[in-house]
mmCIF file with all atom_site columns, C-alpha atoms in Angstrom:
data_model
loop_
_atom_site.group_PDB
_atom_site.id
_atom_site.type_symbol
_atom_site.label_atom_id
_atom_site.label_alt_id
_atom_site.label_comp_id
_atom_site.label_asym_id
_atom_site.label_entity_id
_atom_site.label_seq_id
_atom_site.pdbx_PDB_ins_code
_atom_site.Cartn_x
_atom_site.Cartn_y
_atom_site.Cartn_z
_atom_site.occupancy
_atom_site.B_iso_or_equiv
_atom_site.pdbx_formal_charge
_atom_site.auth_seq_id
_atom_site.auth_comp_id
_atom_site.auth_asym_id
_atom_site.auth_atom_id
_atom_site.pdbx_PDB_model_num
ATOM 1   C CA . MET A 1 1   ? 129.118 45.990  96.579 1.00 0.00 ? 1   MET A CA 1
ATOM 2   C CA . ARG A 1 2   ? 127.670 46.215  93.075 1.00 0.00 ? 2   ARG A CA 1
ATOM 3   C CA . LEU A 1 3   ? 126.722 49.881  93.592 1.00 0.00 ? 3   LEU A CA 1
ATOM 4   C CA . ALA A 1 4   ? 130.301 50.860  94.423 1.00 0.00 ? 4   ALA A CA 1
ATOM 5   C CA . LEU A 1 5   ? 131.538 50.349  90.860 1.00 0.00 ? 5   LEU A CA 1
ATOM 6   C CA . PRO A 1 6   ? 128.972 52.655  89.190 1.00 0.00 ? 6   PRO A CA 1
ATOM 7   C CA . LEU A 1 7   ? 129.537 55.241  91.944 1.00 0.00 ? 7   LEU A CA 1
ATOM 8   C CA . ARG A 1 8   ? 133.280 55.161  91.260 1.00 0.00 ? 8   ARG A CA 1
ATOM 9   C CA . ALA A 1 9   ? 132.605 55.630  87.559 1.00 0.00 ? 9   ALA A CA 1
ATOM 10  C CA . VAL A 1 10  ? 130.378 58.622  88.285 1.00 0.00 ? 10  VAL A CA 1
ATOM 11  C CA . LEU A 1 11  ? 132.995 60.173  90.576 1.00 0.00 ? 11  LEU A CA 1
ATOM 12  C CA . ALA A 1 12  ? 135.739 59.605  88.005 1.00 0.00 ? 12  ALA A CA 1
ATOM 13  C CA . ALA A 1 13  ? 133.613 61.231  85.293 1.00 0.00 ? 13  ALA A CA 1
ATOM 14  C CA . ALA A 1 14  ? 132.869 64.189  87.580 1.00 0.00 ? 14  ALA A CA 1
ATOM 15  C CA . ALA A 1 15  ? 136.585 64.618  88.284 1.00 0.00 ? 15  ALA A CA 1
ATOM 16  C CA . LEU A 1 16  ? 137.324 64.513  84.557 1.00 0.00 ? 16  LEU A CA 1
ATOM 17  C CA . VAL A 1 17  ? 134.695 67.171  83.826 1.00 0.00 ? 17  VAL A CA 1
ATOM 18  C CA . GLY A 1 18  ? 136.033 69.325  86.668 1.00 0.00 ? 18  GLY A CA 1
ATOM 19  C CA . GLY A 1 19  ? 139.533 69.042  85.231 1.00 0.00 ? 19  GLY A CA 1
ATOM 20  C CA . THR A 1 20  ? 138.275 70.149  81.837 1.00 0.00 ? 20  THR A CA 1
ATOM 21  C CA . VAL A 1 21  ? 136.727 73.292  83.295 1.00 0.00 ? 21  VAL A CA 1
ATOM 22  C CA . VAL A 1 22  ? 139.908 74.183  85.165 1.00 0.00 ? 22  VAL A CA 1
ATOM 23  C CA . ALA A 1 23  ? 141.943 73.722  81.978 1.00 0.00 ? 23  ALA A CA 1
ATOM 24  C CA . ALA A 1 24  ? 139.834 76.363  80.196 1.00 0.00 ? 24  ALA A CA 1
ATOM 25  C CA . ALA A 1 25  ? 141.661 79.346  81.638 1.00 0.00 ? 25  ALA A CA 1
ATOM 26  C CA . THR A 1 26  ? 144.285 81.884  80.695 1.00 0.00 ? 26  THR A CA 1
ATOM 27  C CA . PRO A 1 27  ? 147.660 81.640  82.446 1.00 0.00 ? 27  PRO A CA 1
ATOM 28  C CA . ALA A 1 28  ? 147.729 83.408  85.798 1.00 0.00 ? 28  ALA A CA 1
ATOM 29  C CA . THR A 1 29  ? 150.651 85.811  85.976 1.00 0.00 ? 29  THR A CA 1
ATOM 30  C CA . ALA A 1 30  ? 150.871 89.073  87.872 1.00 0.00 ? 30  ALA A CA 1
ATOM 31  C CA . ALA A 1 31  ? 150.889 92.227  85.760 1.00 0.00 ? 31  ALA A CA 1
ATOM 32  C CA . THR A 1 32  ? 152.101 95.663  86.750 1.00 0.00 ? 32  THR A CA 1
ATOM 33  C CA . CYS A 1 33  ? 150.458 98.701  85.215 1.00 0.00 ? 33  CYS A CA 1
ATOM 34  C CA . PRO A 1 34  ? 150.341 99.924  82.616 1.00 0.00 ? 34  PRO A CA 1
ATOM 35  C CA . HIS A 1 35  ? 149.284 96.636  81.042 1.00 0.00 ? 35  HIS A CA 1
ATOM 36  C CA . SER A 1 36  ? 146.622 95.462  78.580 1.00 0.00 ? 36  SER A CA 1
ATOM 37  C CA . ASP A 1 37  ? 145.431 92.016  77.538 1.00 0.00 ? 37  ASP A CA 1
ATOM 38  C CA . SER A 1 38  ? 142.696 90.572  75.291 1.00 0.00 ? 38  SER A CA 1
ATOM 39  C CA . PRO A 1 39  ? 142.518 86.818  75.909 1.00 0.00 ? 39  PRO A CA 1
ATOM 40  C CA . LYS A 1 40  ? 140.156 84.449  74.077 1.00 0.00 ? 40  LYS A CA 1
ATOM 41  C CA . ILE A 1 41  ? 139.442 80.906  75.175 1.00 0.00 ? 41  ILE A CA 1
ATOM 42  C CA . ASP A 1 42  ? 136.826 78.398  74.088 1.00 0.00 ? 42  ASP A CA 1
ATOM 43  C CA . GLY A 1 43  ? 133.527 79.874  75.364 1.00 0.00 ? 43  GLY A CA 1
ATOM 44  C CA . ALA A 1 44  ? 134.804 83.260  76.545 1.00 0.00 ? 44  ALA A CA 1
ATOM 45  C CA . GLU A 1 45  ? 136.706 86.381  75.643 1.00 0.00 ? 45  GLU A CA 1
ATOM 46  C CA . ALA A 1 46  ? 137.705 89.508  77.498 1.00 0.00 ? 46  ALA A CA 1
ATOM 47  C CA . THR A 1 47  ? 139.785 92.624  77.324 1.00 0.00 ? 47  THR A CA 1
ATOM 48  C CA . TRP A 1 48  ? 141.221 94.643  80.191 1.00 0.00 ? 48  TRP A CA 1
ATOM 49  C CA . THR A 1 49  ? 143.649 97.439  80.923 1.00 0.00 ? 49  THR A CA 1
ATOM 50  C CA . LEU A 1 50  ? 145.532 98.041  84.167 1.00 0.00 ? 50  LEU A CA 1
ATOM 51  C CA . LYS A 1 51  ? 146.187 101.732 84.815 1.00 0.00 ? 51  LYS A CA 1
ATOM 52  C CA . CYS A 1 52  ? 147.998 103.307 87.765 1.00 0.00 ? 52  CYS A CA 1
ATOM 53  C CA . LYS A 1 53  ? 147.580 106.716 89.364 1.00 0.00 ? 53  LYS A CA 1
ATOM 54  C CA . LYS A 1 54  ? 148.689 108.239 92.618 1.00 0.00 ? 54  LYS A CA 1
ATOM 55  C CA . VAL A 1 55  ? 145.710 109.388 94.646 1.00 0.00 ? 55  VAL A CA 1
ATOM 56  C CA . GLU A 1 56  ? 146.700 111.482 97.666 1.00 0.00 ? 56  GLU A CA 1
ATOM 57  C CA . GLY A 1 57  ? 150.160 109.894 97.619 1.00 0.00 ? 57  GLY A CA 1
ATOM 58  C CA . VAL A 1 58  ? 148.855 106.307 97.463 1.00 0.00 ? 58  VAL A CA 1
ATOM 59  C CA . GLU A 1 59  ? 149.456 104.082 94.423 1.00 0.00 ? 59  GLU A CA 1
ATOM 60  C CA . SER A 1 60  ? 146.071 103.189 92.937 1.00 0.00 ? 60  SER A CA 1
ATOM 61  C CA . LEU A 1 61  ? 145.326 100.498 90.365 1.00 0.00 ? 61  LEU A CA 1
ATOM 62  C CA . TYR A 1 62  ? 142.332 100.636 88.036 1.00 0.00 ? 62  TYR A CA 1
ATOM 63  C CA . VAL A 1 63  ? 141.220 97.550  86.087 1.00 0.00 ? 63  VAL A CA 1
ATOM 64  C CA . ASP A 1 64  ? 138.857 98.454  83.250 1.00 0.00 ? 64  ASP A CA 1
ATOM 65  C CA . GLY A 1 65  ? 137.473 96.287  80.453 1.00 0.00 ? 65  GLY A CA 1
ATOM 66  C CA . TRP A 1 66  ? 134.820 93.660  79.761 1.00 0.00 ? 66  TRP A CA 1
ATOM 67  C CA . VAL A 1 67  ? 134.161 89.898  79.763 1.00 0.00 ? 67  VAL A CA 1
ATOM 68  C CA . GLU A 1 68  ? 131.833 88.094  77.327 1.00 0.00 ? 68  GLU A CA 1
ATOM 69  C CA . ASP A 1 69  ? 130.276 84.616  77.296 1.00 0.00 ? 69  ASP A CA 1
ATOM 70  C CA . THR A 1 70  ? 130.622 83.306  73.736 1.00 0.00 ? 70  THR A CA 1
ATOM 71  C CA . ARG A 1 71  ? 128.931 79.913  73.957 1.00 0.00 ? 71  ARG A CA 1
ATOM 72  C CA . ALA A 1 72  ? 125.471 78.634  74.939 1.00 0.00 ? 72  ALA A CA 1
ATOM 73  C CA . ASP A 1 73  ? 126.765 75.904  77.256 1.00 0.00 ? 73  ASP A CA 1
ATOM 74  C CA . GLY A 1 74  ? 125.221 76.795  80.610 1.00 0.00 ? 74  GLY A CA 1
ATOM 75  C CA . MET A 1 75  ? 128.577 78.033  81.917 1.00 0.00 ? 75  MET A CA 1
ATOM 76  C CA . CYS A 1 76  ? 129.794 81.569  82.645 1.00 0.00 ? 76  CYS A CA 1
ATOM 77  C CA . ALA A 1 77  ? 132.774 83.531  81.348 1.00 0.00 ? 77  ALA A CA 1
ATOM 78  C CA . THR A 1 78  ? 134.655 84.714  84.434 1.00 0.00 ? 78  THR A CA 1
ATOM 79  C CA . VAL A 1 79  ? 137.419 87.255  84.938 1.00 0.00 ? 79  VAL A CA 1
ATOM 80  C CA . THR A 1 80  ? 139.159 86.794  88.283 1.00 0.00 ? 80  THR A CA 1
ATOM 81  C CA . ILE A 1 81  ? 141.191 89.719  89.659 1.00 0.00 ? 81  ILE A CA 1
ATOM 82  C CA . THR A 1 82  ? 143.598 89.082  92.528 1.00 0.00 ? 82  THR A CA 1
ATOM 83  C CA . PRO A 1 83  ? 145.177 92.375  93.637 1.00 0.00 ? 83  PRO A CA 1
ATOM 84  C CA . ASP A 1 84  ? 148.685 92.703  95.049 1.00 0.00 ? 84  ASP A CA 1
ATOM 85  C CA . GLY A 1 85  ? 149.097 92.092  98.751 1.00 0.00 ? 85  GLY A CA 1
ATOM 86  C CA . GLY A 1 86  ? 147.338 88.727  99.059 1.00 0.00 ? 86  GLY A CA 1
ATOM 87  C CA . ARG A 1 87  ? 143.832 90.129  99.152 1.00 0.00 ? 87  ARG A CA 1
ATOM 88  C CA . TYR A 1 88  ? 140.941 87.886  98.183 1.00 0.00 ? 88  TYR A CA 1
ATOM 89  C CA . PRO A 1 89  ? 140.198 87.595  94.469 1.00 0.00 ? 89  PRO A CA 1
ATOM 90  C CA . GLU A 1 90  ? 137.220 89.377  92.973 1.00 0.00 ? 90  GLU A CA 1
ATOM 91  C CA . GLU A 1 91  ? 135.203 88.022  90.027 1.00 0.00 ? 91  GLU A CA 1
ATOM 92  C CA . VAL A 1 92  ? 133.183 89.524  87.205 1.00 0.00 ? 92  VAL A CA 1
ATOM 93  C CA . GLN A 1 93  ? 130.960 87.019  85.376 1.00 0.00 ? 93  GLN A CA 1
ATOM 94  C CA . ALA A 1 94  ? 129.034 87.057  82.104 1.00 0.00 ? 94  ALA A CA 1
ATOM 95  C CA . CYS A 1 95  ? 126.472 84.256  81.870 1.00 0.00 ? 95  CYS A CA 1
ATOM 96  C CA . GLY A 1 96  ? 124.531 83.393  78.711 1.00 0.00 ? 96  GLY A CA 1
ATOM 97  C CA . SER A 1 97  ? 125.850 83.385  75.168 1.00 0.00 ? 97  SER A CA 1
ATOM 98  C CA . GLY A 1 98  ? 126.420 86.927  73.909 1.00 0.00 ? 98  GLY A CA 1
ATOM 99  C CA . THR A 1 99  ? 126.244 88.469  77.388 1.00 0.00 ? 99  THR A CA 1
ATOM 100 C CA . ARG A 1 100 ? 128.953 91.049  78.069 1.00 0.00 ? 100 ARG A CA 1
ATOM 101 C CA . GLU A 1 101 ? 129.700 92.520  81.493 1.00 0.00 ? 101 GLU A CA 1
ATOM 102 C CA . GLN A 1 102 ? 131.832 95.605  82.120 1.00 0.00 ? 102 GLN A CA 1
ATOM 103 C CA . ILE A 1 103 ? 134.822 95.550  84.474 1.00 0.00 ? 103 ILE A CA 1
ATOM 104 C CA . HIS A 1 104 ? 135.540 98.694  86.521 1.00 0.00 ? 104 HIS A CA 1
ATOM 105 C CA . LYS A 1 105 ? 137.548 97.853  89.650 1.00 0.00 ? 105 LYS A CA 1
ATOM 106 C CA . PHE A 1 106 ? 139.810 99.946  91.901 1.00 0.00 ? 106 PHE A CA 1
ATOM 107 C CA . TYR A 1 107 ? 142.567 98.712  94.244 1.00 0.00 ? 107 TYR A CA 1
ATOM 108 C CA . THR A 1 108 ? 145.573 100.097 96.096 1.00 0.00 ? 108 THR A CA 1
ATOM 109 C CA . GLY A 1 109 ? 148.951 99.027  94.761 1.00 0.00 ? 109 GLY A CA 1
ATOM 110 C CA . ARG A 1 110 ? 150.390 98.565  91.263 1.00 0.00 ? 110 ARG A CA 1
ATOM 111 C CA . THR A 1 111 ? 150.064 94.833  90.589 1.00 0.00 ? 111 THR A CA 1
ATOM 112 C CA . ALA A 1 112 ? 147.230 92.360  90.058 1.00 0.00 ? 112 ALA A CA 1
ATOM 113 C CA . THR A 1 113 ? 146.777 88.904  88.600 1.00 0.00 ? 113 THR A CA 1
ATOM 114 C CA . VAL A 1 114 ? 143.909 88.907  86.087 1.00 0.00 ? 114 VAL A CA 1
ATOM 115 C CA . LYS A 1 115 ? 142.653 85.632  84.584 1.00 0.00 ? 115 LYS A CA 1
ATOM 116 C CA . LEU A 1 116 ? 139.863 84.601  82.182 1.00 0.00 ? 116 LEU A CA 1
ATOM 117 C CA . SER A 1 117 ? 138.134 81.252  82.684 1.00 0.00 ? 117 SER A CA 1
ATOM 118 C CA . VAL A 1 118 ? 134.886 79.403  81.963 1.00 0.00 ? 118 VAL A CA 1
ATOM 119 C CA . ARG A 1 119 ? 132.933 77.906  84.883 1.00 0.00 ? 119 ARG A CA 1
#
């Protein structure tokens, strides 16, 4: 029984750390093009633009920009893109302080939820 108490403490600490990581994120709201954003959070920054074009009569959404890891903490700056229509989210990660990754994604539709976080 003595081991149960330290195990509970470890699990509680892990849950607290997990909650901290989740809290380090930009609000998730859907944006319709044209739209631009340049969020900065502790450990990460990014900029992106949503542009729309009709390609052969189909609405097409382009998400262009970059994401940068701004802290040497062993975590990655992550931009998560969830396109309209309930499709699975796609991620672009920059790992390692000063690392910047480009974002060039293409989807059908006019709306996507784009979020910056640190994981």
